[in-house]
Amino acid sequence: MRFRHPDGSTVHLAYCTNVHPAETLEGVLAQLRDHCEPVRKRLGRDRIGIGLWLAKDAARALVTDPAALRGLRTELDRRGLEVVTLNGFPYEGFGAEEVKYRVYKPDWSDRERLAHTTDLARLLAALLPDDVTEGTISTLPLAWRTPFDAVRAETARTALTALAQRLDALDELTGRSIRVGLEPEPGCAVETTADAIAPLTAVGHDRIGICVDTCHLATSFEDPETALDALAEAGIPIVKSQLSAALHAEHPHLPDVREALAAFDEPRFLHQTRALTGSGLRAADDLGEALTGNALPDTYPWRAHFHIPLHADPAAPLTSTLPVLQDALTRLVGGTTPLTRHLEVETYTWQALPPALRPRGRAQLAEGIAAELALTRDLLTDLGLKELP
């Protein structure tokens, strides 16, 4: 979906396809048919954007077979879909029964991460619509925090510098400008937007910036205006933003609140949980750890890294952090000039929701994703953006 900002520029909105597990090219093509096109039809649009997730095997198949890449581009066009951004965070296995810490491998101290991200950049340059010359890719925030020492940090910096040089060369070759954004996430080497400033300043290249995920921002209790202003002051480009909402519990000491939270403690994904106390942020690596241990005080509100569907708050006594998303979006695109032009709804946890809330079949999932995009569309138009055909 495209929107005209009051400054005349185009803002792109997509939804991320990592919600549809597929590790192979055949699986990606099936996603387009079984999920993405039905979402477009539910929205009544001739064209919508998707933030494509290409796992290692799918990406390698496209890089090594130009005919297959042309076929994917043709299939996107045929189904009324366009790609201006990729989710380059998960490498493989995102549809596994247990993902947890595996999602952070390989990290930026492993040369395979550089190779894979280079592949993604080349593919995105070929998949961009004919009238679009800028693409973006989100990637993991260097690594999980352990074991990530100064030596590995320097290796990661060198890899990102090499990536920037490759993106320069790709631009010269294709006329397509691809930028990559580190996506701060709780528990990682770059946990917050503030943590991103030093390593990105060290790389010092405008093709390498930040991807602001509003669920992660909220989980760490970051104030959107403060965070985004600090990035602007430091000259860190906001490459893209993933629009998502975290799980919020105002009174985690109450038995009914803990019971409601326990329903979201599932075995597939990591749900980092945080409490903002008078002495600072307290952390638990997973929701189950917070509920069963003493990692977090229960006299302060908790937030958990669980991407809640944007249009559907959990039942009381829990809520989502949609207001944080709204504040961030106002700062991102509500000003005289947008801070980023690539927005991506990323609720990959639909099938990890408590059983009563999960979609039953493809039709319900498509309906839910379409509702998320419709809500986001309304937020954008309320900010003065105009939806384009």
Tab-separated table of N, CA and C in Angstrom, residues 277-365:
chain	number	residue	atom	x	y	z
A	277	THR	N	11.547	-0.043	36.884
A	277	THR	CA	11.472	0.250	38.313
A	277	THR	C	12.062	1.629	38.586
A	278	GLY	N	11.984	2.041	39.831
A	278	GLY	CA	12.541	3.325	40.206
A	278	GLY	C	14.042	3.381	40.049
A	279	SER	N	14.693	2.213	40.034
A	279	SER	CA	16.148	2.162	39.887
A	279	SER	C	16.591	1.726	38.497
A	280	GLY	N	15.646	1.618	37.566
A	280	GLY	CA	16.010	1.257	36.204
A	280	GLY	C	15.255	0.047	35.692
A	281	LEU	N	15.672	-0.446	34.526
A	281	LEU	CA	14.989	-1.551	33.860
A	281	LEU	C	15.460	-2.880	34.434
A	282	ARG	N	14.509	-3.753	34.748
A	282	ARG	CA	14.817	-5.123	35.178
A	282	ARG	C	14.380	-6.068	34.071
A	283	ALA	N	15.140	-7.172	33.906
A	283	ALA	CA	14.969	-7.999	32.720
A	283	ALA	C	14.836	-9.476	33.044
A	284	ALA	N	13.998	-10.145	32.254
A	284	ALA	CA	13.934	-11.606	32.210
A	284	ALA	C	13.977	-12.012	30.750
A	285	ASP	N	14.720	-13.059	30.432
A	285	ASP	CA	14.884	-13.446	29.035
A	285	ASP	C	13.631	-14.052	28.424
A	286	ASP	N	12.716	-14.563	29.253
A	286	ASP	CA	11.495	-15.147	28.705
A	286	ASP	C	10.356	-14.944	29.704
A	287	LEU	N	9.142	-14.991	29.201
A	287	LEU	CA	7.974	-14.736	30.035
A	287	LEU	C	7.849	-15.771	31.143
A	288	GLY	N	8.136	-17.029	30.822
A	288	GLY	CA	8.066	-18.074	31.836
A	288	GLY	C	9.030	-17.827	32.974
A	289	GLU	N	10.221	-17.339	32.650
A	289	GLU	CA	11.203	-17.003	33.681
A	289	GLU	C	10.688	-15.898	34.585
A	290	ALA	N	10.017	-14.917	34.000
A	290	ALA	CA	9.459	-13.824	34.799
A	290	ALA	C	8.358	-14.317	35.724
A	291	LEU	N	7.538	-15.242	35.236
A	291	LEU	CA	6.393	-15.714	36.020
A	291	LEU	C	6.787	-16.669	37.138
A	292	THR	N	7.839	-17.451	36.928
A	292	THR	CA	8.183	-18.494	37.898
A	292	THR	C	9.377	-18.138	38.771
A	293	GLY	N	10.163	-17.136	38.384
A	293	GLY	CA	11.348	-16.787	39.148
A	293	GLY	C	11.214	-15.446	39.837
A	294	ASN	N	12.372	-14.930	40.253
A	294	ASN	CA	12.414	-13.650	40.950
A	294	ASN	C	13.143	-12.592	40.138
A	295	ALA	N	13.183	-12.775	38.807
A	295	ALA	CA	13.936	-11.849	37.970
A	295	ALA	C	13.320	-10.459	37.961
A	296	LEU	N	11.990	-10.391	38.041
A	296	LEU	CA	11.302	-9.109	37.952
A	296	LEU	C	10.478	-8.839	39.202
A	297	PRO	N	10.516	-7.613	39.715
A	297	PRO	CA	9.588	-7.249	40.792
A	297	PRO	C	8.181	-7.126	40.227
A	298	ASP	N	7.193	-7.587	40.987
A	298	ASP	CA	5.820	-7.550	40.476
A	298	ASP	C	5.040	-6.337	40.987
A	299	THR	N	5.763	-5.373	41.536
A	299	THR	CA	5.115	-4.147	41.999
A	299	THR	C	5.165	-3.041	40.949
A	300	TYR	N	5.726	-3.352	39.781
A	300	TYR	CA	5.788	-2.417	38.654
A	300	TYR	C	5.170	-3.088	37.436
A	301	PRO	N	4.676	-2.309	36.465
A	301	PRO	CA	4.119	-2.918	35.249
A	301	PRO	C	5.167	-3.743	34.503
A	302	TRP	N	4.694	-4.793	33.840
A	302	TRP	CA	5.537	-5.631	32.996
A	302	TRP	C	5.136	-5.441	31.532
A	303	ARG	N	6.142	-5.564	30.668
A	303	ARG	CA	5.885	-5.660	29.235
A	303	ARG	C	6.647	-6.845	28.668
A	304	ALA	N	5.986	-7.600	27.799
A	304	ALA	CA	6.577	-8.796	27.217
A	304	ALA	C	6.659	-8.668	25.704
A	305	HIS	N	7.758	-9.173	25.156
A	305	HIS	CA	7.983	-9.177	23.716
A	305	HIS	C	7.115	-10.264	23.084
A	306	PHE	N	5.876	-9.916	22.882
A	306	PHE	CA	4.911	-10.802	22.225
A	306	PHE	C	4.115	-9.924	21.275
A	307	HIS	N	4.302	-10.112	19.972
A	307	HIS	CA	3.657	-9.236	18.996
A	307	HIS	C	2.154	-9.493	18.985
A	308	ILE	N	1.400	-8.539	19.528
A	308	ILE	CA	-0.044	-8.646	19.643
A	308	ILE	C	-0.694	-8.068	18.389
A	309	PRO	N	-1.668	-8.753	17.778
A	309	PRO	CA	-2.343	-8.174	16.602
A	309	PRO	C	-2.800	-6.743	16.881
A	310	LEU	N	-2.509	-5.856	15.942
A	310	LEU	CA	-2.673	-4.430	16.193
A	310	LEU	C	-4.117	-4.034	16.476
A	311	HIS	N	-5.044	-4.708	15.845
A	311	HIS	CA	-6.448	-4.315	15.964
A	311	HIS	C	-7.173	-5.031	17.094
A	312	ALA	N	-6.480	-5.911	17.814
A	312	ALA	CA	-7.167	-6.782	18.773
A	312	ALA	C	-6.418	-6.812	20.095
A	313	ASP	N	-6.751	-5.906	20.991
A	313	ASP	CA	-6.175	-5.922	22.329
A	313	ASP	C	-6.491	-7.246	23.015
A	314	PRO	N	-5.555	-7.767	23.815
A	314	PRO	CA	-5.903	-8.953	24.606
A	314	PRO	C	-6.997	-8.604	25.608
A	315	ALA	N	-7.680	-9.617	26.068
A	315	ALA	CA	-8.758	-9.394	27.029
A	315	ALA	C	-8.197	-8.866	28.344
A	316	ALA	N	-9.001	-8.060	29.035
A	316	ALA	CA	-8.630	-7.584	30.368
A	316	ALA	C	-8.335	-8.807	31.256
A	317	PRO	N	-7.344	-8.665	32.133
A	317	PRO	CA	-6.684	-7.450	32.621
A	317	PRO	C	-5.422	-7.056	31.849
A	318	LEU	N	-5.160	-7.650	30.688
A	318	LEU	CA	-3.978	-7.289	29.906
A	318	LEU	C	-4.357	-6.266	28.840
A	319	THR	N	-3.350	-5.557	28.347
A	319	THR	CA	-3.538	-4.642	27.219
A	319	THR	C	-2.342	-4.785	26.295
A	320	SER	N	-2.373	-4.066	25.174
A	320	SER	CA	-1.210	-4.002	24.292
A	320	SER	C	-0.620	-2.598	24.359
A	321	THR	N	0.537	-2.444	23.732
A	321	THR	CA	1.212	-1.145	23.720
A	321	THR	C	0.929	-0.388	22.430
A	322	LEU	N	-0.274	-0.558	21.895
A	322	LEU	CA	-0.649	0.176	20.688
A	322	LEU	C	-0.450	1.690	20.844
A	323	PRO	N	-0.714	2.292	22.011
A	323	PRO	CA	-0.462	3.731	22.136
A	323	PRO	C	1.001	4.119	21.884
A	324	VAL	N	1.939	3.241	22.229
A	324	VAL	CA	3.351	3.523	21.936
A	324	VAL	C	3.570	3.535	20.427
A	325	LEU	N	2.974	2.567	19.742
A	325	LEU	CA	3.049	2.538	18.272
A	325	LEU	C	2.502	3.841	17.695
A	326	GLN	N	1.359	4.284	18.184
A	326	GLN	CA	0.747	5.507	17.656
A	326	GLN	C	1.644	6.722	17.879
A	327	ASP	N	2.250	6.807	19.060
A	327	ASP	CA	3.162	7.924	19.329
A	327	ASP	C	4.369	7.869	18.408
A	328	ALA	N	4.913	6.660	18.215
A	328	ALA	CA	6.071	6.514	17.340
A	328	ALA	C	5.716	6.870	15.897
A	329	LEU	N	4.555	6.400	15.456
A	329	LEU	CA	4.147	6.662	14.078
A	329	LEU	C	3.953	8.156	13.839
A	330	THR	N	3.417	8.847	14.828
A	330	THR	CA	3.244	10.295	14.710
A	330	THR	C	4.597	10.978	14.495
A	331	ARG	N	5.593	10.521	15.232
A	331	ARG	CA	6.930	11.108	15.083
A	331	ARG	C	7.594	10.666	13.786
A	332	LEU	N	7.334	9.442	13.358
A	332	LEU	CA	7.994	8.908	12.165
A	332	LEU	C	7.493	9.550	10.877
A	333	VAL	N	6.178	9.716	10.763
A	333	VAL	CA	5.633	10.197	9.486
A	333	VAL	C	4.673	11.369	9.641
A	334	GLY	N	4.480	11.850	10.874
A	334	GLY	CA	3.516	12.920	11.082
A	334	GLY	C	4.085	14.313	10.975
A	335	GLY	N	5.377	14.435	10.763
A	335	GLY	CA	6.000	15.745	10.669
A	335	GLY	C	6.021	16.282	9.251
A	336	THR	N	6.770	17.351	9.060
A	336	THR	CA	6.829	17.969	7.740
A	336	THR	C	7.526	17.080	6.717
A	337	THR	N	8.425	16.224	7.199
A	337	THR	CA	9.116	15.261	6.343
A	337	THR	C	9.166	13.923	7.078
A	338	PRO	N	8.858	12.815	6.423
A	338	PRO	CA	8.897	11.523	7.123
A	338	PRO	C	10.326	11.130	7.495
A	339	LEU	N	10.473	10.541	8.679
A	339	LEU	CA	11.784	10.053	9.100
A	339	LEU	C	12.129	8.735	8.427
A	340	THR	N	11.113	8.017	7.992
A	340	THR	CA	11.300	6.809	7.201
A	340	THR	C	10.132	6.702	6.233
A	341	ARG	N	10.360	6.022	5.118
A	341	ARG	CA	9.291	5.863	4.116
A	341	ARG	C	8.878	4.406	3.947
A	342	HIS	N	9.424	3.538	4.778
A	342	HIS	CA	9.085	2.116	4.702
A	342	HIS	C	8.548	1.646	6.046
A	343	LEU	N	7.267	1.259	6.058
A	343	LEU	CA	6.586	0.783	7.248
A	343	LEU	C	6.115	-0.644	7.007
A	344	GLU	N	6.225	-1.470	8.049
A	344	GLU	CA	5.911	-2.888	7.888
A	344	GLU	C	5.193	-3.402	9.135
A	345	VAL	N	3.967	-3.861	8.972
A	345	VAL	CA	3.261	-4.532	10.066
A	345	VAL	C	3.888	-5.912	10.249
A	346	GLU	N	4.297	-6.217	11.485
A	346	GLU	CA	4.991	-7.493	11.692
A	346	GLU	C	4.430	-8.237	12.898
A	347	THR	N	3.280	-8.846	12.701
A	347	THR	CA	2.713	-9.724	13.723
A	347	THR	C	2.931	-11.164	13.269
A	348	TYR	N	4.072	-11.724	13.667
A	348	TYR	CA	4.403	-13.088	13.250
A	348	TYR	C	3.881	-14.123	14.245
A	349	THR	N	3.242	-13.657	15.327
A	349	THR	CA	2.864	-14.544	16.428
A	349	THR	C	1.405	-14.990	16.383
A	350	TRP	N	0.738	-14.855	15.258
A	350	TRP	CA	-0.671	-15.238	15.185
A	350	TRP	C	-0.892	-16.677	15.672
A	351	GLN	N	-0.033	-17.610	15.233
A	351	GLN	CA	-0.233	-19.014	15.604
A	351	GLN	C	0.343	-19.338	16.971
A	352	ALA	N	0.982	-18.352	17.621
A	352	ALA	CA	1.500	-18.558	18.974
A	352	ALA	C	0.584	-17.959	20.033
A	353	LEU	N	-0.480	-17.312	19.612
A	353	LEU	CA	-1.445	-16.748	20.549
A	353	LEU	C	-2.094	-17.869	21.376
A	354	PRO	N	-2.647	-17.540	22.546
A	354	PRO	CA	-3.412	-18.561	23.267
A	354	PRO	C	-4.436	-19.220	22.347
A	355	PRO	N	-4.663	-20.515	22.480
A	355	PRO	CA	-5.481	-21.263	21.511
A	355	PRO	C	-6.810	-20.608	21.143
A	356	ALA	N	-7.487	-19.993	22.087
A	356	ALA	CA	-8.798	-19.405	21.787
A	356	ALA	C	-8.692	-18.193	20.870
A	357	LEU	N	-7.510	-17.597	20.782
A	357	LEU	CA	-7.327	-16.389	19.975
A	357	LEU	C	-6.707	-16.659	18.615
A	358	ARG	N	-6.262	-17.881	18.386
A	358	ARG	CA	-5.596	-18.199	17.122
A	358	ARG	C	-6.599	-18.276	15.972
A	359	PRO	N	-6.183	-17.850	14.781
A	359	PRO	CA	-7.069	-17.987	13.622
A	359	PRO	C	-7.263	-19.456	13.262
A	360	ARG	N	-8.467	-19.790	12.884
A	360	ARG	CA	-8.775	-21.157	12.477
A	360	ARG	C	-8.821	-21.209	10.959
A	361	GLY	N	-7.674	-21.484	10.386
A	361	GLY	CA	-7.598	-21.612	8.940
A	361	GLY	C	-7.110	-20.343	8.260
A	362	ARG	N	-6.855	-20.471	6.970
A	362	ARG	CA	-6.275	-19.386	6.177
A	362	ARG	C	-7.197	-18.174	6.091
A	363	ALA	N	-8.488	-18.416	5.984
A	363	ALA	CA	-9.418	-17.295	5.798
A	363	ALA	C	-9.405	-16.379	7.016
A	364	GLN	N	-9.412	-16.948	8.205
A	364	GLN	CA	-9.387	-16.119	9.415
A	364	GLN	C	-8.055	-15.392	9.558
A	365	LEU	N	-6.963	-16.047	9.184
A	365	LEU	CA	-5.660	-15.375	9.246
A	365	LEU	C	-5.627	-14.198	8.278
